Coordinates of C-alpha atoms in Angstrom, one line a residue:
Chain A
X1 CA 62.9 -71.8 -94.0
X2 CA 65.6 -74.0 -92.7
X3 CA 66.8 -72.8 -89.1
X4 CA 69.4 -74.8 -87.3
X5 CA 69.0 -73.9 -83.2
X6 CA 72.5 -75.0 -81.6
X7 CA 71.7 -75.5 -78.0
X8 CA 69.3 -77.0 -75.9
X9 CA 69.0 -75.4 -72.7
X10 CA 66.7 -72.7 -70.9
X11 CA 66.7 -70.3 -74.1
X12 CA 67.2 -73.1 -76.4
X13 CA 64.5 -75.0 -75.1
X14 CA 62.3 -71.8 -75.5
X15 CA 63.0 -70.8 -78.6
X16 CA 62.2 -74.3 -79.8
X17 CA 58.6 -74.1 -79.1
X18 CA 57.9 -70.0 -81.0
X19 CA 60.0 -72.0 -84.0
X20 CA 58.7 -75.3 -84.7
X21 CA 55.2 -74.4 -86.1
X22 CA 56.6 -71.3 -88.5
X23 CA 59.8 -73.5 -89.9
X24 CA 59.7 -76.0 -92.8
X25 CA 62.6 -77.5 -91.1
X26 CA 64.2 -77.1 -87.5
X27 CA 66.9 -79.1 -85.8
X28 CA 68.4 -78.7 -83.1
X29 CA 72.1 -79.3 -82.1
X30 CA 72.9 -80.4 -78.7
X31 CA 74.4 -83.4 -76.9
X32 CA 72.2 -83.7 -74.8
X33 CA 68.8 -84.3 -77.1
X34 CA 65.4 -85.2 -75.2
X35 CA 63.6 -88.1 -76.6
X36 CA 60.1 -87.4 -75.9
X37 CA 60.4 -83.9 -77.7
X38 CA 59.7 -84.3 -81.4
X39 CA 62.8 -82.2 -83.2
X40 CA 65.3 -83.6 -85.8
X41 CA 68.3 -83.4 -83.1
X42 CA 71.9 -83.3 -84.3
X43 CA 75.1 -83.5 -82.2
X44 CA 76.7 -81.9 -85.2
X45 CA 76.4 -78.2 -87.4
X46 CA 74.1 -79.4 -90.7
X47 CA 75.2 -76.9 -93.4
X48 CA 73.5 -74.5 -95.3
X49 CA 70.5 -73.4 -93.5
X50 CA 68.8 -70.2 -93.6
X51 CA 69.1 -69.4 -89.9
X52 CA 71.9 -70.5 -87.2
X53 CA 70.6 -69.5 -84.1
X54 CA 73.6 -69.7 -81.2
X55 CA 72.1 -70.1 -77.4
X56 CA 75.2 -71.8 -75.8
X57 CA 77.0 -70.0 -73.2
X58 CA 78.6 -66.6 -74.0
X59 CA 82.2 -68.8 -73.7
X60 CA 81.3 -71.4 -76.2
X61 CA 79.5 -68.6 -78.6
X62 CA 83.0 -68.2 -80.4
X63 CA 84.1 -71.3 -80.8
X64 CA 80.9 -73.0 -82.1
X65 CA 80.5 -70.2 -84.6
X66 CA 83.8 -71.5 -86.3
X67 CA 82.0 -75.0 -86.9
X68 CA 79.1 -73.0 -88.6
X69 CA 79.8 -73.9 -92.6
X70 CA 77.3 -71.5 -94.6
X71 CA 77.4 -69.1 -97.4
X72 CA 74.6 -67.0 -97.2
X73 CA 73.0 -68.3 -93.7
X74 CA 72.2 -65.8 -91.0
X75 CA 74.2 -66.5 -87.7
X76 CA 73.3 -65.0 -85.1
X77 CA 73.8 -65.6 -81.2
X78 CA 71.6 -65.1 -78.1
X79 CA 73.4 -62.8 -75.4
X80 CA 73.0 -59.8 -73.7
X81 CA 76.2 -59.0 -73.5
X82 CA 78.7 -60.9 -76.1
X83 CA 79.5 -58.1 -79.5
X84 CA 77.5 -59.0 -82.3
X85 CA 80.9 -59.5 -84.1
X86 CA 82.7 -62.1 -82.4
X87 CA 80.4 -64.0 -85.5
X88 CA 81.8 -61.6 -88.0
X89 CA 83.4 -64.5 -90.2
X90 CA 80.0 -65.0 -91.9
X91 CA 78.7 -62.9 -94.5
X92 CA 75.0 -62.3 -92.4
X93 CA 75.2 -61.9 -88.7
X94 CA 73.5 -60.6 -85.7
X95 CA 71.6 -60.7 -82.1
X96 CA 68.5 -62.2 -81.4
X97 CA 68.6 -61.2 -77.7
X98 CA 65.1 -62.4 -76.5
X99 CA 64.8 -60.5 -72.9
X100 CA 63.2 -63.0 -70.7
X101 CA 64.0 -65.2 -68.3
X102 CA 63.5 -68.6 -69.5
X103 CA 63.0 -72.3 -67.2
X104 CA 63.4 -75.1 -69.6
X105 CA 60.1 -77.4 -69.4
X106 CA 57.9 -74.6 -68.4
X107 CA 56.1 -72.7 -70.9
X108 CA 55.9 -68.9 -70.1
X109 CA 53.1 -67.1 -68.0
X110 CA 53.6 -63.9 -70.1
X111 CA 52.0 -63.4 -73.5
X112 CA 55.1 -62.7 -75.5
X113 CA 59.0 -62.0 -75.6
X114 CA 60.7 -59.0 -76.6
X115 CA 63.7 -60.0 -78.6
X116 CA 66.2 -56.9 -78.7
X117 CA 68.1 -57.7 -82.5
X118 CA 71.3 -56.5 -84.1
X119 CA 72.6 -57.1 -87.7
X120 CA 75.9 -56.0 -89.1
X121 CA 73.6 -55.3 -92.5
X122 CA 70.0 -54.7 -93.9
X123 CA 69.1 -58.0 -95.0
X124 CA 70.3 -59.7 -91.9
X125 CA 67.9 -57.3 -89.8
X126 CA 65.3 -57.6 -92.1
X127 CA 65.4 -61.1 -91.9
X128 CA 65.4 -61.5 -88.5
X129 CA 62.5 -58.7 -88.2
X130 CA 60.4 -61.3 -90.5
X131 CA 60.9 -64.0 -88.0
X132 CA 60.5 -61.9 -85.3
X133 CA 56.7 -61.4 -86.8
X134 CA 56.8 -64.9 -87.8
X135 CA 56.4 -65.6 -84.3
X136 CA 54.3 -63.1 -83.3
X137 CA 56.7 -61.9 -80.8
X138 CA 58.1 -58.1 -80.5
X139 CA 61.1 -56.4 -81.0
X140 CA 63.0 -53.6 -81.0
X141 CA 66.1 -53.0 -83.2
X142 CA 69.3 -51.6 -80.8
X143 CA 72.9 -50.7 -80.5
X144 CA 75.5 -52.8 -78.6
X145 CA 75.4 -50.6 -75.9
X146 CA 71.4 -50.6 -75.7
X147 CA 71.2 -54.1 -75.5
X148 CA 73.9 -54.3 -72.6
X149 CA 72.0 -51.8 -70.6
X150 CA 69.0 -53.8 -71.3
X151 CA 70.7 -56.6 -70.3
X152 CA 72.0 -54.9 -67.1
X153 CA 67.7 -53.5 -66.3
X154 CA 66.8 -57.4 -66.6
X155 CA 69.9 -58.2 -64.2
X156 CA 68.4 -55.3 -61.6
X157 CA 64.7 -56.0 -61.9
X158 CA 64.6 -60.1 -62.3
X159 CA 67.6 -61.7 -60.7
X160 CA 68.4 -59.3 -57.8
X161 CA 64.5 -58.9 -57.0
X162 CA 64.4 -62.9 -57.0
X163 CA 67.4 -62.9 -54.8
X164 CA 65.9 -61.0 -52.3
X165 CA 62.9 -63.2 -52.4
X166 CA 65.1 -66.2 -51.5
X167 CA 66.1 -64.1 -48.4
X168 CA 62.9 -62.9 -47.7
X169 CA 61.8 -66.8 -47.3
X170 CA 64.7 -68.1 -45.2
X171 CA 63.6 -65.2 -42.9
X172 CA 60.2 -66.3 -42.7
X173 CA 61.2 -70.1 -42.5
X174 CA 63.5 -68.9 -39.7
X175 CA 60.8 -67.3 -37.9
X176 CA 57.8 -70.6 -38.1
X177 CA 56.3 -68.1 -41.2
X178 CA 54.8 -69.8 -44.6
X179 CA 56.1 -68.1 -47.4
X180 CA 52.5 -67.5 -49.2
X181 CA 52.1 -64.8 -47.1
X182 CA 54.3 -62.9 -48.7
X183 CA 52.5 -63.5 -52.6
X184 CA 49.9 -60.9 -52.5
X185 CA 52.2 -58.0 -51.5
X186 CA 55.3 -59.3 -53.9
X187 CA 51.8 -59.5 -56.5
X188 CA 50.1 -55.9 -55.5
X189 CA 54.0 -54.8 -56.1
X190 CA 54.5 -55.1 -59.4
X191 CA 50.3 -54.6 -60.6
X192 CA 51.0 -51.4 -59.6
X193 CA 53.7 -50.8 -62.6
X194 CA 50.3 -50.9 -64.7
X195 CA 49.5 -47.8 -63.3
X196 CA 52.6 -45.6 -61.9
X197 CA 56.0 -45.0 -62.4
X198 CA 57.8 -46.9 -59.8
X199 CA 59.2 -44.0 -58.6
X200 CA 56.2 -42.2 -57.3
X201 CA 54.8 -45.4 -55.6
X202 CA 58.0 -46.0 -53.4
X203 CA 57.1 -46.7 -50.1
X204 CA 59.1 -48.1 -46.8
X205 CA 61.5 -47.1 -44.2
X206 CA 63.9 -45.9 -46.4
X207 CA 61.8 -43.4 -48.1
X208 CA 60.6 -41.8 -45.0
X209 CA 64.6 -41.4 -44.2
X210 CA 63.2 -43.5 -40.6
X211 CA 66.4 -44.4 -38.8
X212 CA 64.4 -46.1 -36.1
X213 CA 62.9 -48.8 -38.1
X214 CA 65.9 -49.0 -40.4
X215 CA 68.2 -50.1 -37.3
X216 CA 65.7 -52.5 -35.8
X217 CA 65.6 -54.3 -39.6
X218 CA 69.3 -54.7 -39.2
X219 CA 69.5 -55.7 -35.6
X220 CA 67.4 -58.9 -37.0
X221 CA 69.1 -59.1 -39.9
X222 CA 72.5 -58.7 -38.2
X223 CA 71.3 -61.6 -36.1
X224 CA 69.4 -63.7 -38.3
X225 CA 70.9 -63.3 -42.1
X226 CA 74.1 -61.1 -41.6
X227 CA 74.3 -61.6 -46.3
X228 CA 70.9 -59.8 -45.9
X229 CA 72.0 -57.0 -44.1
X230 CA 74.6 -55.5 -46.1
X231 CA 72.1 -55.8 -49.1
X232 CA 69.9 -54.0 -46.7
X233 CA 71.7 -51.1 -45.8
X234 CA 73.1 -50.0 -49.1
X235 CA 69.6 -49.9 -50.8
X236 CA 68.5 -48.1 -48.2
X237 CA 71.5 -46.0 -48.7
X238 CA 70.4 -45.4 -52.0
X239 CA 66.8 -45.0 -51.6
X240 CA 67.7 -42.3 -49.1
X241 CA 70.2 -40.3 -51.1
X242 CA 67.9 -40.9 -54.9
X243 CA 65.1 -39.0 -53.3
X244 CA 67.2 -36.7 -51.7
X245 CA 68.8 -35.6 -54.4
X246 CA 66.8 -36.0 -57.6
X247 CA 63.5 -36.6 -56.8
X248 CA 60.1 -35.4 -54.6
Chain B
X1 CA 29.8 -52.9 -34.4
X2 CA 30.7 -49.3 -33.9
X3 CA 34.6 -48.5 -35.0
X4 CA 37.2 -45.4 -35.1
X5 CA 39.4 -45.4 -37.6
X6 CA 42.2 -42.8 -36.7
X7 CA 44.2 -41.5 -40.0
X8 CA 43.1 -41.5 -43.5
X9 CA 46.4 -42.2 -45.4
X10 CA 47.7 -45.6 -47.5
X11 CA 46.0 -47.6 -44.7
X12 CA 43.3 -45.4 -43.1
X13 CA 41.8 -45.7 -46.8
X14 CA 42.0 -48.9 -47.5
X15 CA 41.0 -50.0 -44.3
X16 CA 37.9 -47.6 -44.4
X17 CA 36.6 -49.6 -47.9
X18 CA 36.9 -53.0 -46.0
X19 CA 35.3 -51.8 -42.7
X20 CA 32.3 -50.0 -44.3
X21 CA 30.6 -52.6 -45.5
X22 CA 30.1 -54.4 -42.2
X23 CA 29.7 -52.3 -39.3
X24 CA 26.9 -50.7 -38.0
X25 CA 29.1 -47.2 -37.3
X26 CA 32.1 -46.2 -38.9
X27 CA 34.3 -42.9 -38.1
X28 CA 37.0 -41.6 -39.3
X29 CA 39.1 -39.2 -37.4
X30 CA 41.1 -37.2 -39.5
X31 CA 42.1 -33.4 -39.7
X32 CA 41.5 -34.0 -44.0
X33 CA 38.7 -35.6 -44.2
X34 CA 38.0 -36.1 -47.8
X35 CA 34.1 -34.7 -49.1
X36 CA 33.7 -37.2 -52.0
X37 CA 33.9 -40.1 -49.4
X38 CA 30.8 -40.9 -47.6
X39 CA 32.0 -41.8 -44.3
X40 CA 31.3 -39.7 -40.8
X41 CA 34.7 -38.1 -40.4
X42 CA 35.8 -36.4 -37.1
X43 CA 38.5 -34.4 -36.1
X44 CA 38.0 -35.7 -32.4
X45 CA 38.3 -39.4 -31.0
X46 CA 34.6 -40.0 -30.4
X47 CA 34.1 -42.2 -26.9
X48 CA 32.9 -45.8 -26.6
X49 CA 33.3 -47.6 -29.5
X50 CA 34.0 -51.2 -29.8
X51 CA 37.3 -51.1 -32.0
X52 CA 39.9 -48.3 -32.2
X53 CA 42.5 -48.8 -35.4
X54 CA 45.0 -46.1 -35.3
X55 CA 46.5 -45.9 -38.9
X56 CA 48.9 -43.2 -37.8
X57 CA 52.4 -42.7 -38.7
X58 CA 54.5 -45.1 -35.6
X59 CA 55.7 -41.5 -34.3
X60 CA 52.3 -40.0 -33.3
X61 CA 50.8 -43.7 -31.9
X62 CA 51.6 -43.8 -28.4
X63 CA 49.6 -40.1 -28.4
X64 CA 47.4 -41.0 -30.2
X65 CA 46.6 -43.7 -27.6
X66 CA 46.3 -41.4 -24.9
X67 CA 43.3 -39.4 -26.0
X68 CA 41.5 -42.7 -26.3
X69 CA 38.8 -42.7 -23.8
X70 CA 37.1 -46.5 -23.8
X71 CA 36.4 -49.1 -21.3
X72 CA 36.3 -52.0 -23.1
X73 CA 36.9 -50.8 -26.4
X74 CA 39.8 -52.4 -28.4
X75 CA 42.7 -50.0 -29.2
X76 CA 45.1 -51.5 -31.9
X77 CA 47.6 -50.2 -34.2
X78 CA 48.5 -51.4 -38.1
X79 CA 51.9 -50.8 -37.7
X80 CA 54.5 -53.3 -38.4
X81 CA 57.6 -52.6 -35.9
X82 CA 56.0 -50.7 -32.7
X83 CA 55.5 -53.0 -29.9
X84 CA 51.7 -53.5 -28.9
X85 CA 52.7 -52.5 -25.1
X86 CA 52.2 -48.7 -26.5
X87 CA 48.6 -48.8 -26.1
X88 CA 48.7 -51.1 -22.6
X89 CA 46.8 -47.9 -20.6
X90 CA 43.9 -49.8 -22.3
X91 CA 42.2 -52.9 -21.0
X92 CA 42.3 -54.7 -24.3
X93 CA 44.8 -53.7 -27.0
X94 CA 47.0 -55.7 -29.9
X95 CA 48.2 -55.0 -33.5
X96 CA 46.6 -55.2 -36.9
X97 CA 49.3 -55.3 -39.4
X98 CA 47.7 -55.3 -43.1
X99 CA 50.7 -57.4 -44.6
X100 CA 50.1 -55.4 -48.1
X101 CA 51.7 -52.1 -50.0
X102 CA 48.5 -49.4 -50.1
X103 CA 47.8 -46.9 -52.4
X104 CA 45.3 -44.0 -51.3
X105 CA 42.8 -43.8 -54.2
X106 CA 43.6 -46.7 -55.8
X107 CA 41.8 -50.5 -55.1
X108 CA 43.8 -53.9 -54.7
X109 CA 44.4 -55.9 -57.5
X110 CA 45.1 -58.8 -55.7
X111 CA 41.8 -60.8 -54.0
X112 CA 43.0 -60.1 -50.3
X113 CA 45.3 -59.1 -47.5
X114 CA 47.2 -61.0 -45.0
X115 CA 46.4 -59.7 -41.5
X116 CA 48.8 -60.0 -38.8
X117 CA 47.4 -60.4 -35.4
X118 CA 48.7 -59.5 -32.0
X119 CA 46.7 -59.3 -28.5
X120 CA 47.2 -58.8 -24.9
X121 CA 44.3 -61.6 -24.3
X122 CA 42.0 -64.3 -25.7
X123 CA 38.8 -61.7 -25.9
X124 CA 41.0 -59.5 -27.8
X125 CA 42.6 -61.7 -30.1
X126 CA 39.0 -63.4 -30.8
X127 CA 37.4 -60.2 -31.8
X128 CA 40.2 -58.9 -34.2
X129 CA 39.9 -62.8 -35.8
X130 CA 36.0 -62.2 -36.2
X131 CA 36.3 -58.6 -37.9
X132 CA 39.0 -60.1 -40.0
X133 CA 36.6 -63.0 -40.6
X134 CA 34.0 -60.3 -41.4
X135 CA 35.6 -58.5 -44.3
X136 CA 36.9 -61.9 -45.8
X137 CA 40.4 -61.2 -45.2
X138 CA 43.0 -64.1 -43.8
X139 CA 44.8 -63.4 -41.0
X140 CA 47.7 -64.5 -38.7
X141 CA 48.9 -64.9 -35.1
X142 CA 52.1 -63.6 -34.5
X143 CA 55.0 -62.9 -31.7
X144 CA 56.2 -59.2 -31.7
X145 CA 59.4 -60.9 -33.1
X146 CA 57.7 -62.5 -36.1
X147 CA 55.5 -59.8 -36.7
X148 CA 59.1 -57.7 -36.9
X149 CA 60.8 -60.4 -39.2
X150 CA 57.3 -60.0 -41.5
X151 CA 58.1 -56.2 -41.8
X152 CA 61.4 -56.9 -42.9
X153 CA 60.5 -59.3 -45.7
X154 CA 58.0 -56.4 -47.1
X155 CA 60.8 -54.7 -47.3
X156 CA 63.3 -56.7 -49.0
X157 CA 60.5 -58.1 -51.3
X158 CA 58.2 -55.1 -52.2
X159 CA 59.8 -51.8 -51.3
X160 CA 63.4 -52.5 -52.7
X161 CA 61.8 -54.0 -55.6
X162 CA 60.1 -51.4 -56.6
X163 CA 63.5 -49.2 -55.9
X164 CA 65.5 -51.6 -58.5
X165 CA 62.1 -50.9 -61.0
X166 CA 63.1 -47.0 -60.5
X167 CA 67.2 -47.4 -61.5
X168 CA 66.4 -50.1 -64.0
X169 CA 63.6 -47.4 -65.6
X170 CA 66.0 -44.9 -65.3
X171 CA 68.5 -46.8 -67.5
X172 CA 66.5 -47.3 -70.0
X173 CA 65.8 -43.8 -70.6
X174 CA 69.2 -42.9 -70.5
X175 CA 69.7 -45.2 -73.4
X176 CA 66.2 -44.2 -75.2
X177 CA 64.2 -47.5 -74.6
X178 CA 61.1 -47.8 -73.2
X179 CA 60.2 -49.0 -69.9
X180 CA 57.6 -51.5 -70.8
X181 CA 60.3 -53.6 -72.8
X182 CA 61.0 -54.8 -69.1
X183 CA 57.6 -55.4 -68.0
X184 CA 56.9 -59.5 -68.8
X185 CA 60.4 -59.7 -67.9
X186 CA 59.4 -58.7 -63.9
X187 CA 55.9 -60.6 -64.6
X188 CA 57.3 -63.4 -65.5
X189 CA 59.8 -63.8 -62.8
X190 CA 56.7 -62.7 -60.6
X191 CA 54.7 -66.0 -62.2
X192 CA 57.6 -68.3 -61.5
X193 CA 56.6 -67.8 -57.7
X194 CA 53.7 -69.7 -57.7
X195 CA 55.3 -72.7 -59.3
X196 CA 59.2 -73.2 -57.7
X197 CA 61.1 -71.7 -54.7
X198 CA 62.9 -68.6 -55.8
X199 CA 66.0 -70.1 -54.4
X200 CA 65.8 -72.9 -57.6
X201 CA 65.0 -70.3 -60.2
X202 CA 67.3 -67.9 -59.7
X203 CA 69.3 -66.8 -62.8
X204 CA 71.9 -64.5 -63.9
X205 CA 75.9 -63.5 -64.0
X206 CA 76.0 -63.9 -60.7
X207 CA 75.0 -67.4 -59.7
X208 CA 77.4 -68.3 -62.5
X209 CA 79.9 -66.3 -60.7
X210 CA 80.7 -64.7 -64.4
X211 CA 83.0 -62.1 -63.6
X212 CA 83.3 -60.7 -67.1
X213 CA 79.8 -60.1 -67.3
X214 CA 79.5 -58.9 -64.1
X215 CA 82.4 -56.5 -64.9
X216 CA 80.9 -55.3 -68.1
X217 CA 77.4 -54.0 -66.1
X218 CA 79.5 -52.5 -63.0
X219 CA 81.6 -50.2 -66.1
X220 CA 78.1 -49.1 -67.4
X221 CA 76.6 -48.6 -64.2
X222 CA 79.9 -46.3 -62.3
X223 CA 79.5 -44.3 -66.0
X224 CA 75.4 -43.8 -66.0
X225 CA 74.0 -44.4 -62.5
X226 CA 76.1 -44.8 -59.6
X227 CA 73.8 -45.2 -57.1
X228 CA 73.0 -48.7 -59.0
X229 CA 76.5 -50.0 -58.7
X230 CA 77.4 -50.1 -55.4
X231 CA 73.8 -52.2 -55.5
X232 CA 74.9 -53.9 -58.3
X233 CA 78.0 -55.6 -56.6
X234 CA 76.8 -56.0 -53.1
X235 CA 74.0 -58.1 -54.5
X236 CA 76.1 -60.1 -56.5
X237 CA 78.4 -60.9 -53.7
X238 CA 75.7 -62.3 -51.7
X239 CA 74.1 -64.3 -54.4
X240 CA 78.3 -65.9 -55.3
X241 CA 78.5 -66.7 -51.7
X242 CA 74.4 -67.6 -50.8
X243 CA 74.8 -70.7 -53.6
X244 CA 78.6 -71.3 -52.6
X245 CA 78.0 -72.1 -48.9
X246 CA 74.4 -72.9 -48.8
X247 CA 72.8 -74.2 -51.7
X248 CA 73.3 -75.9 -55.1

């Protein structure tokens, strides 16, 4: 099996470590190759390989898969958002969406990746099911729309919650505090999604519809970190107004 | 070492399992005391003990307070907001703030707690150190004001969390996928923690300032959960202008 991986960075770096060991042959396209990792790297497209895996930014998806010269090649692209057919000019294409969040150089902490995958056709998914496996990573086959409301989860329950952890340590910094004594609450947090639905362990002043402690958050954060209050009051909003309406 | 524990909710419970263990006399004053648990439980404040925790909702405190009948005792409260002046009818009084999100029934999973520590004098702040020292648990001197700032970090980095968990789960069962497909997402953003600041690991449209992306999960959002979208775009405001002004 042949795969070409065209890009190097977060997700490309990634996917480079599940492939190597399961590939007769992997090279990697990028201009910007690292010598002390041991990959055949290209600054051009080789022809006729097996896979052609895409992980450039969604605005340079398009454009690179014009320079993809194959016949019976899989193409496929990396995104959570991008249609699966902006590679339709190839006989075999799809998604290989893997739903992580990636840091190139640093292997994960988790035990494996979901990929979500798309295919305009059975072989294609078939295919990509089989390296899926390969790998032993999971998947799950979806729709477009699926894998842009997966997309849009990962957006609400990675990025925004590592925002607010930026925020959370400039408060602290501001106020002489080391930031490890946050850890074991952000880590109690989220061991608890091993044993309820987030939903039925929310807890704070929001919940408890407590007006009182809710203005004296946003007096500080008025004062201290006026981008933290706005985020502030409209989950609380919403905490307020989700329970009150739909749930306990 | 003879202590009162008043309240046997989140933080009565969890506080009783710590305390147990190491003092001569433990009681717990609550109107629902619970038979399975072997502790002495009360529905009166018994008189002269050394330590008096009051776990009690912030509203019912400063009561609370009053039908404490010690000379020396301490009398503190867990709460994070209330001032420690609401107990000052007592000769020796502070705060005990258990940094951490509790669960009645249901032990830690992470090794410890971080205790924050207020006292009206040296004596006082010495022997809430000791008991602290005594159950293995780290602690903290604080001001009121960083005590208050503390609170507000739990918030934004535990309790609102856990909120964007519920919408994101919610999501995803709109669209017939799983919850646990997002789960090493969160743990691996969780696992990043301990190895860069959140401010140098944070990903997603937003810190790309990718309006069409960002565009694409407001549409889903307004259609399938509105409550999310008004999050959605205050968020990413804040993150567009956090790395415009401050950082990168």
């Amino acid at each position: 099996m042949k795969i070409v991986l065209i890009g190097y960075g977060n997700v490309g770096w990634h996917l480079s470590r599940f492939l190597k060991p399961v590939c007769e042959e992997l090279m990697v396209v990028t201009s910007k190759p690292n010598d002390k990792d041991d990959f055949f790297f290209s600054d051009t497209i080789p022809e006729n390989a097996d896979f052609y895996i895409i992980t450039r930014q969604e605005k340079f998806v398009s454009d690179t898969s014009k320079k993809i010269k194959t016949n019976n090649g899989i193409v496929v692209h990396t995104s959570g958002t991008l249609p699966a057919e902006v590679l339709n000019k190839h006989r075999h294409y799809g998604v290989l969406y893997p739903f992580q969040t990636f840091r190139k150089g640093r292997p994960l902490s988790v035990p494996f990746i979901n990929f979500a995958i798309e295919a305009n056709d059975q072989f294609t998914i078939n295919q990509l099911t089989n390296l899926c496996d390969s790998i032993h990573q999971n998947y799950y086959l979806v729709t477009q729309n699926q894998r842009i409301a997966l997309h849009v989860t990962g957006v609400l329950s990675s990025n925004f919650p590592n925002f607010l952890y930026v925020i959370s340590y400039d408060i602290l910094e501001k106020y002489n505090l080391h930031y490890e004594i946050l850890k074991p609450l952000i880590k109690e947090t989220i061991e608890r999604l091993d044993y309820f639905h987030p939903a039925d362990v929310q807890t704070g002043p929001a919940i408890r519809n407590d007006s009182e402690i809710i203005a004296k958050h946003l007096e500080l954060l008025k004062k201290d970190l006026p981008i933290g209050a706005d985020i502030y009051e409209v989950i609380s909003k919403a905490i307020i107004k989700y329970y009150l309406n739909e749930k306990l």
